[in-house]
Amino acid sequence: MPDSENRGLAARLEAIRAQLPPSCRLLAVSKGHPAAAIRAAVAAGQRSFGESRLQEAMAKQDALADLGPLDWHFIGRLQANKARGVLRRFGTIHSLDSVALAQRLARIAAEEERSPAVLFQVKFRPDPAKTGFEPEALRARWQELSALPALRPVGLMTIAPMGLEAAERRALFQECAALAAELGLPERSMGMSGDWPEAVTAGSTWVRLGSSLFGDRPSQNLAIPDVGRYSG
Ligand SMILES: *Cc1c(COP(=O)(O)O)cnc(C)c1O
């Protein structure tokens, strides 16, 4: 990256960090952006990165091996056949969206002797574009889910559907925070580039920011569906 772009990224990181309360951390969503962008963010003090596709993430992780361990979070739709790879490469998974996936992850995590931090993805409004637990379904299966071996349930993740007003988004994020409290989970992964201020107001502990840090994702990276506003 040219120096001027690196300085812009460093300034954006600093400006956003300055607006986050101490209880909220910044996950830099680097999907769709090259390893060089991550390298520049690391130089500016960022250690936690979000990726949503295993193959893409692995190539970047390998290219950045000289930086030592970074804090990798998987935030995309997790296909069953990618579970093992994701467990090997990511310490935190934000997108645990079904009982079947949770059971599979628990089994493979035990085999791999890993104990990933997991966040359950919850859908608080009908949204055909997104996966996730309905709040009632999560409550109904919670005893079983929270007792699965190897997984460390730490929180909930949610994505606000497009087209909501700011006040509606705030209400949705507050519902997510309330459900996390009810289940005894400390982490609330809420807020993206377009809505993170409302999520922070509602008690987010991880904002997941991509385009507001790194700029728009190049369009060829949108070809493969993933979780989020830019899916498909
Ligand atoms: C892509 C993505 C983000 C980041 O989106 P921006 O709007 O670019 O900040 C956050 N969370 C999830 C789950 C995503 O897929």
Short mmCIF file of C-alpha atoms and ligand atoms in Angstrom, two decimals:
data_model
loop_
_atom_site.label_atom_id
_atom_site.label_comp_id
_atom_site.label_asym_id
_atom_site.label_seq_id
_atom_site.Cartn_x
_atom_site.Cartn_y
_atom_site.Cartn_z
CA MET A 1 0.00 0.00 0.00
CA PRO A 2 1.24 3.51 -0.70
CA ASP A 3 2.28 5.47 2.38
CA SER A 4 -0.60 7.92 2.05
CA GLU A 5 -3.12 5.05 2.16
CA ASN A 6 -1.43 3.60 5.23
CA ARG A 7 -1.62 6.96 6.97
CA GLY A 8 -5.31 7.21 6.10
CA LEU A 9 -5.97 3.78 7.57
CA ALA A 10 -4.01 4.60 10.73
CA ALA A 11 -5.98 7.82 11.13
CA ARG A 12 -9.32 6.04 10.66
CA LEU A 13 -8.36 3.37 13.19
CA GLU A 14 -7.36 6.00 15.68
CA ALA A 15 -10.50 8.07 15.15
CA ILE A 16 -12.80 5.08 15.62
CA ARG A 17 -10.93 3.77 18.66
CA ALA A 18 -11.24 7.19 20.25
CA GLN A 19 -15.04 6.90 19.99
CA LEU A 20 -15.33 3.43 21.52
CA PRO A 21 -15.83 3.01 25.26
CA PRO A 22 -13.25 0.79 27.02
CA SER A 23 -15.77 -2.08 27.06
CA CYS A 24 -15.97 -2.19 23.27
CA ARG A 25 -13.23 -3.51 21.00
CA LEU A 26 -12.70 -3.02 17.31
CA LEU A 27 -12.70 -6.03 15.00
CA ALA A 28 -11.15 -4.96 11.69
CA VAL A 29 -13.04 -6.86 8.98
CA SER A 30 -10.41 -7.48 6.33
CA LYS A 31 -12.43 -9.77 4.02
CA GLY A 32 -12.08 -8.68 0.43
CA HIS A 33 -8.90 -6.74 1.18
CA PRO A 34 -5.34 -7.90 0.64
CA ALA A 35 -2.79 -9.00 3.20
CA ALA A 36 -1.03 -5.66 2.72
CA ALA A 37 -4.05 -3.87 4.20
CA ILE A 38 -3.89 -6.09 7.29
CA ARG A 39 -0.16 -5.47 7.55
CA ALA A 40 -0.77 -1.73 7.53
CA ALA A 41 -3.44 -2.07 10.22
CA VAL A 42 -1.09 -4.14 12.38
CA ALA A 43 1.53 -1.41 11.99
CA ALA A 44 -1.12 0.98 13.33
CA GLY A 45 -1.68 -1.17 16.41
CA GLN A 46 -4.61 -3.36 15.33
CA ARG A 47 -4.39 -7.07 16.28
CA SER A 48 -7.96 -8.44 15.85
CA PHE A 49 -9.21 -9.22 12.33
CA GLY A 50 -12.44 -10.63 10.96
CA GLU A 51 -12.63 -12.82 7.86
CA SER A 52 -15.59 -14.61 6.35
CA ARG A 53 -14.08 -17.12 3.92
CA LEU A 54 -11.62 -19.80 4.94
CA GLN A 55 -9.58 -20.03 1.72
CA GLU A 56 -9.16 -16.29 1.48
CA ALA A 57 -8.21 -16.01 5.14
CA MET A 58 -5.66 -18.82 5.00
CA ALA A 59 -3.78 -17.21 2.14
CA LYS A 60 -3.53 -13.96 4.07
CA GLN A 61 -2.61 -15.63 7.34
CA ASP A 62 0.22 -17.44 5.57
CA ALA A 63 1.40 -14.24 3.91
CA LEU A 64 1.46 -12.52 7.32
CA ALA A 65 3.13 -15.31 9.29
CA ASP A 66 6.18 -13.12 9.92
CA LEU A 67 4.03 -10.80 12.09
CA GLY A 68 3.54 -13.47 14.74
CA PRO A 69 0.14 -14.52 16.04
CA LEU A 70 -2.79 -12.22 15.31
CA ASP A 71 -6.28 -12.53 16.78
CA TRP A 72 -8.41 -14.05 13.99
CA HIS A 73 -12.21 -14.08 14.16
CA PHE A 74 -14.41 -15.99 11.73
CA ILE A 75 -17.55 -13.98 10.94
CA GLY A 76 -18.94 -15.60 7.78
CA ARG A 77 -21.42 -18.33 7.10
CA LEU A 78 -19.66 -21.50 8.17
CA GLN A 79 -20.16 -24.46 5.87
CA ALA A 80 -19.98 -27.84 7.57
CA ASN A 81 -17.07 -28.99 5.42
CA LYS A 82 -15.01 -25.95 6.47
CA ALA A 83 -15.43 -26.49 10.20
CA ARG A 84 -12.09 -28.21 10.76
CA GLY A 85 -10.15 -25.64 8.79
CA VAL A 86 -11.84 -22.78 10.59
CA LEU A 87 -11.08 -24.37 13.97
CA ARG A 88 -7.41 -24.66 13.06
CA ARG A 89 -7.12 -21.09 11.87
CA PHE A 90 -9.45 -19.01 14.06
CA GLY A 91 -9.62 -18.55 17.82
CA THR A 92 -13.08 -16.99 17.81
CA ILE A 93 -16.17 -17.80 15.75
CA HIS A 94 -18.95 -15.17 15.63
CA SER A 95 -21.29 -17.02 13.29
CA LEU A 96 -22.47 -20.15 15.08
CA ASP A 97 -25.93 -20.25 13.57
CA SER A 98 -27.46 -23.69 14.16
CA VAL A 99 -27.58 -26.57 16.61
CA ALA A 100 -26.18 -28.95 14.01
CA LEU A 101 -23.20 -26.69 13.39
CA ALA A 102 -22.58 -26.29 17.12
CA GLN A 103 -22.59 -30.06 17.60
CA ARG A 104 -20.24 -30.57 14.70
CA LEU A 105 -17.88 -27.84 15.85
CA ALA A 106 -17.80 -29.28 19.36
CA ARG A 107 -16.93 -32.74 18.08
CA ILE A 108 -14.19 -31.54 15.76
CA ALA A 109 -12.81 -29.04 18.29
CA ALA A 110 -12.40 -31.90 20.78
CA GLU A 111 -10.60 -33.97 18.13
CA GLU A 112 -8.35 -31.05 17.28
CA GLU A 113 -7.80 -30.21 20.95
CA ARG A 114 -9.03 -26.66 20.47
CA SER A 115 -11.43 -24.67 22.57
CA PRO A 116 -12.62 -21.78 20.42
CA ALA A 117 -14.57 -18.86 21.81
CA VAL A 118 -17.96 -18.93 20.10
CA LEU A 119 -20.72 -16.42 19.64
CA PHE A 120 -24.20 -17.52 18.63
CA GLN A 121 -25.65 -15.60 15.72
CA VAL A 122 -29.17 -14.46 16.49
CA LYS A 123 -31.79 -13.07 14.16
CA PHE A 124 -34.06 -10.61 15.94
CA ARG A 125 -36.12 -9.69 12.87
CA PRO A 126 -37.23 -11.84 9.93
CA ASP A 127 -34.51 -11.55 7.30
CA PRO A 128 -34.35 -14.07 4.47
CA ALA A 129 -30.81 -12.96 3.64
CA LYS A 130 -29.42 -14.07 7.00
CA THR A 131 -29.01 -17.23 8.98
CA GLY A 132 -29.09 -17.41 12.76
CA PHE A 133 -31.11 -18.59 15.72
CA GLU A 134 -34.48 -17.11 16.50
CA PRO A 135 -34.24 -15.92 20.13
CA GLU A 136 -36.87 -18.48 21.22
CA ALA A 137 -35.04 -21.33 19.54
CA LEU A 138 -31.79 -20.35 21.21
CA ARG A 139 -33.46 -20.23 24.63
CA ALA A 140 -35.14 -23.58 24.03
CA ARG A 141 -31.85 -25.32 23.21
CA TRP A 142 -29.61 -23.32 25.52
CA GLN A 143 -29.00 -25.95 28.17
CA GLU A 144 -27.77 -28.37 25.57
CA LEU A 145 -25.79 -25.79 23.58
CA SER A 146 -24.05 -24.28 26.58
CA ALA A 147 -22.99 -27.74 27.76
CA LEU A 148 -21.31 -28.86 24.51
CA PRO A 149 -17.71 -29.92 25.10
CA ALA A 150 -14.72 -27.97 23.80
CA LEU A 151 -16.63 -24.83 22.81
CA ARG A 152 -16.43 -21.74 25.00
CA PRO A 153 -19.70 -19.83 24.54
CA VAL A 154 -18.84 -16.18 25.14
CA GLY A 155 -21.51 -14.15 23.44
CA LEU A 156 -24.09 -13.35 20.81
CA MET A 157 -23.64 -11.84 17.38
CA THR A 158 -26.30 -10.10 15.35
CA ILE A 159 -26.58 -8.28 12.03
CA ALA A 160 -29.27 -5.62 11.67
CA PRO A 161 -31.33 -6.04 8.50
CA MET A 162 -31.06 -3.31 5.93
CA GLY A 163 -33.65 -0.59 5.82
CA LEU A 164 -34.22 -0.02 9.54
CA GLU A 165 -34.24 3.45 11.07
CA ALA A 166 -31.56 4.24 13.62
CA ALA A 167 -34.05 3.96 16.49
CA GLU A 168 -35.19 0.54 15.26
CA ARG A 169 -31.61 -0.63 15.02
CA ARG A 170 -30.93 0.59 18.54
CA ALA A 171 -33.97 -1.35 19.80
CA LEU A 172 -32.75 -4.48 18.03
CA PHE A 173 -29.27 -4.16 19.51
CA GLN A 174 -30.79 -3.65 22.96
CA GLU A 175 -32.75 -6.89 22.54
CA CYS A 176 -29.51 -8.65 21.69
CA ALA A 177 -27.76 -7.23 24.76
CA ALA A 178 -30.70 -8.27 26.95
CA LEU A 179 -30.67 -11.83 25.62
CA ALA A 180 -26.91 -12.08 26.15
CA ALA A 181 -27.40 -10.94 29.76
CA GLU A 182 -30.20 -13.44 30.25
CA LEU A 183 -27.94 -16.26 29.04
CA GLY A 184 -25.00 -15.03 31.11
CA LEU A 185 -22.85 -14.22 28.08
CA PRO A 186 -20.44 -11.26 28.33
CA GLU A 187 -19.79 -10.56 24.63
CA ARG A 188 -22.11 -8.77 22.22
CA SER A 189 -20.82 -8.62 18.65
CA MET A 190 -22.99 -5.88 17.18
CA GLY A 191 -22.42 -3.04 14.77
CA MET A 192 -20.92 -2.69 11.30
CA SER A 193 -19.77 0.34 9.33
CA GLY A 194 -23.31 1.61 8.79
CA ASP A 195 -24.69 1.17 12.29
CA TRP A 196 -21.94 0.86 14.87
CA PRO A 197 -22.78 4.03 16.85
CA GLU A 198 -26.24 2.63 17.73
CA ALA A 199 -24.69 -0.74 18.58
CA VAL A 200 -22.20 0.94 20.92
CA THR A 201 -25.01 2.84 22.61
CA ALA A 202 -26.77 -0.49 23.17
CA GLY A 203 -23.70 -2.08 24.74
CA SER A 204 -21.71 -3.69 21.94
CA THR A 205 -18.42 -5.27 23.05
CA TRP A 206 -17.17 -5.93 19.50
CA VAL A 207 -17.90 -3.69 16.55
CA ARG A 208 -17.07 -5.36 13.23
CA LEU A 209 -15.89 -2.70 10.81
CA GLY A 210 -14.79 -3.30 7.24
CA SER A 211 -15.51 -0.61 4.70
CA SER A 212 -15.23 2.30 7.13
CA LEU A 213 -11.62 1.26 7.79
CA PHE A 214 -10.36 -0.28 4.57
CA GLY A 215 -12.67 1.33 2.00
CA ASP A 216 -15.08 -0.42 -0.32
CA ARG A 217 -14.39 -4.04 -1.07
CA PRO A 218 -13.36 -4.65 -4.69
CA SER A 219 -16.41 -5.99 -6.53
CA GLN A 220 -14.88 -9.32 -7.59
CA ASN A 221 -14.80 -10.25 -3.93
CA LEU A 222 -18.56 -10.07 -3.73
CA ALA A 223 -19.08 -13.00 -6.05
CA ILE A 224 -19.09 -15.66 -3.32
CA PRO A 225 -21.98 -15.35 -0.90
CA ASP A 226 -21.21 -14.72 2.75
CA VAL A 227 -23.03 -13.46 5.78
CA GLY A 228 -23.74 -9.77 5.88
CA ARG A 229 -24.93 -6.82 3.93
CA TYR A 230 -22.74 -7.60 0.97
CA SER A 231 -23.87 -11.18 0.51
CA GLY A 232 -24.19 -12.51 -3.00
C1 LIG B 1 -18.65 -7.88 5.99
C2 LIG B 1 -19.12 -7.98 7.38
C3 LIG B 1 -18.91 -6.94 8.30
C4 LIG B 1 -18.26 -5.62 7.93
O1 LIG B 1 -19.12 -4.90 7.11
P1 LIG B 1 -18.87 -3.33 6.80
O2 LIG B 1 -20.22 -2.81 6.50
O3 LIG B 1 -17.92 -3.28 5.66
O4 LIG B 1 -18.29 -2.72 8.04
C5 LIG B 1 -19.32 -7.14 9.59
N1 LIG B 1 -19.93 -8.28 9.98
C6 LIG B 1 -20.16 -9.30 9.13
C7 LIG B 1 -20.82 -10.52 9.63
C8 LIG B 1 -19.77 -9.18 7.80
O5 LIG B 1 -20.00 -10.19 6.96
#
